[in-house]
C-alpha positions as YAML, in Angstrom:
chain: A
units: angstrom
residues:
- id: 1
  name: MET
  ca: [-54.85, -66.08, 171.36]
- id: 2
  name: ILE
  ca: [-55.96, -65.83, 167.82]
- id: 3
  name: THR
  ca: [-59.58, -64.92, 168.50]
- id: 4
  name: VAL
  ca: [-58.68, -62.64, 171.53]
- id: 5
  name: ILE
  ca: [-56.81, -60.27, 168.37]
- id: 6
  name: PRO
  ca: [-59.84, -59.94, 166.39]
- id: 7
  name: ALA
  ca: [-62.08, -59.26, 169.35]
- id: 8
  name: LEU
  ca: [-60.07, -56.20, 170.72]
- id: 9
  name: ILE
  ca: [-59.95, -54.78, 167.37]
- id: 10
  name: ILE
  ca: [-63.61, -55.08, 167.20]
- id: 11
  name: LEU
  ca: [-63.91, -53.36, 170.78]
- id: 12
  name: ALA
  ca: [-61.50, -50.54, 169.63]
- id: 13
  name: LEU
  ca: [-63.39, -49.99, 166.77]
- id: 14
  name: VAL
  ca: [-66.63, -49.73, 168.59]
- id: 15
  name: ALA
  ca: [-64.99, -47.44, 171.31]
- id: 16
  name: VAL
  ca: [-63.84, -44.97, 168.38]
- id: 17
  name: TRP
  ca: [-67.42, -45.08, 166.65]
- id: 18
  name: ALA
  ca: [-68.71, -43.95, 170.28]
- id: 19
  name: THR
  ca: [-66.35, -41.38, 170.88]
- id: 20
  name: VAL
  ca: [-66.13, -39.45, 167.50]
- id: 21
  name: LYS
  ca: [-69.32, -37.55, 166.73]
- id: 22
  name: ILE
  ca: [-69.66, -35.47, 163.53]
- id: 23
  name: VAL
  ca: [-72.40, -32.54, 163.85]
- id: 24
  name: PRO
  ca: [-73.53, -31.86, 160.25]
- id: 25
  name: GLN
  ca: [-73.81, -27.99, 159.15]
- id: 26
  name: GLY
  ca: [-76.83, -26.05, 160.32]
- id: 27
  name: PHE
  ca: [-77.32, -28.32, 163.50]
- id: 28
  name: GLN
  ca: [-76.07, -28.30, 166.98]
- id: 29
  name: TRP
  ca: [-76.32, -31.07, 169.39]
- id: 30
  name: THR
  ca: [-76.56, -31.30, 173.16]
- id: 31
  name: VAL
  ca: [-74.50, -33.33, 175.33]
- id: 32
  name: GLU
  ca: [-76.06, -34.56, 178.71]
- id: 33
  name: ARG
  ca: [-73.69, -36.37, 181.25]
- id: 34
  name: PHE
  ca: [-75.78, -38.89, 183.45]
- id: 35
  name: GLY
  ca: [-78.85, -36.94, 182.31]
- id: 36
  name: ARG
  ca: [-77.72, -33.39, 182.89]
- id: 37
  name: TYR
  ca: [-76.74, -30.98, 180.32]
- id: 38
  name: THR
  ca: [-72.91, -30.11, 180.04]
- id: 39
  name: ARG
  ca: [-72.31, -28.92, 176.62]
- id: 40
  name: THR
  ca: [-73.38, -27.92, 173.07]
- id: 41
  name: LEU
  ca: [-71.85, -29.53, 170.09]
- id: 42
  name: GLN
  ca: [-71.30, -26.98, 167.24]
- id: 43
  name: PRO
  ca: [-71.03, -28.30, 163.51]
- id: 44
  name: GLY
  ca: [-67.98, -30.42, 162.84]
- id: 45
  name: LEU
  ca: [-66.05, -33.15, 164.34]
- id: 46
  name: SER
  ca: [-66.54, -33.71, 168.22]
- id: 47
  name: LEU
  ca: [-65.48, -35.92, 171.01]
- id: 48
  name: VAL
  ca: [-67.62, -37.38, 173.74]
- id: 49
  name: VAL
  ca: [-66.84, -39.71, 176.57]
- id: 50
  name: PRO
  ca: [-68.58, -43.26, 175.45]
- id: 51
  name: PHE
  ca: [-70.84, -44.57, 177.91]
- id: 52
  name: MET
  ca: [-70.94, -41.79, 179.81]
- id: 53
  name: ASP
  ca: [-72.49, -38.98, 177.45]
- id: 54
  name: HIS
  ca: [-75.85, -38.99, 175.64]
- id: 55
  name: VAL
  ca: [-75.81, -36.73, 172.52]
- id: 56
  name: ASP
  ca: [-79.54, -35.51, 171.68]
- id: 57
  name: LEU
  ca: [-79.89, -34.91, 168.05]
- id: 58
  name: THR
  ca: [-82.60, -32.62, 167.92]
- id: 59
  name: THR
  ca: [-81.58, -29.02, 168.16]
- id: 60
  name: ASP
  ca: [-81.88, -27.20, 164.30]
- id: 61
  name: THR
  ca: [-80.47, -24.11, 163.72]
- id: 62
  name: ILE
  ca: [-81.74, -23.60, 159.99]
...
């Protein structure tokens, strides 16, 4: 039981890290779900579905 709790905490941190994306100012990122475009992330804090969404970091708006 002692080793299960740290493993669950690490798993939860990885899930949060994969869910939250911070888009820098001057950039727009595109989100693809299963290879198809779904939306564009504007600068600021955004949430994505981990392991289903792929964020493309190439769109520059400067």
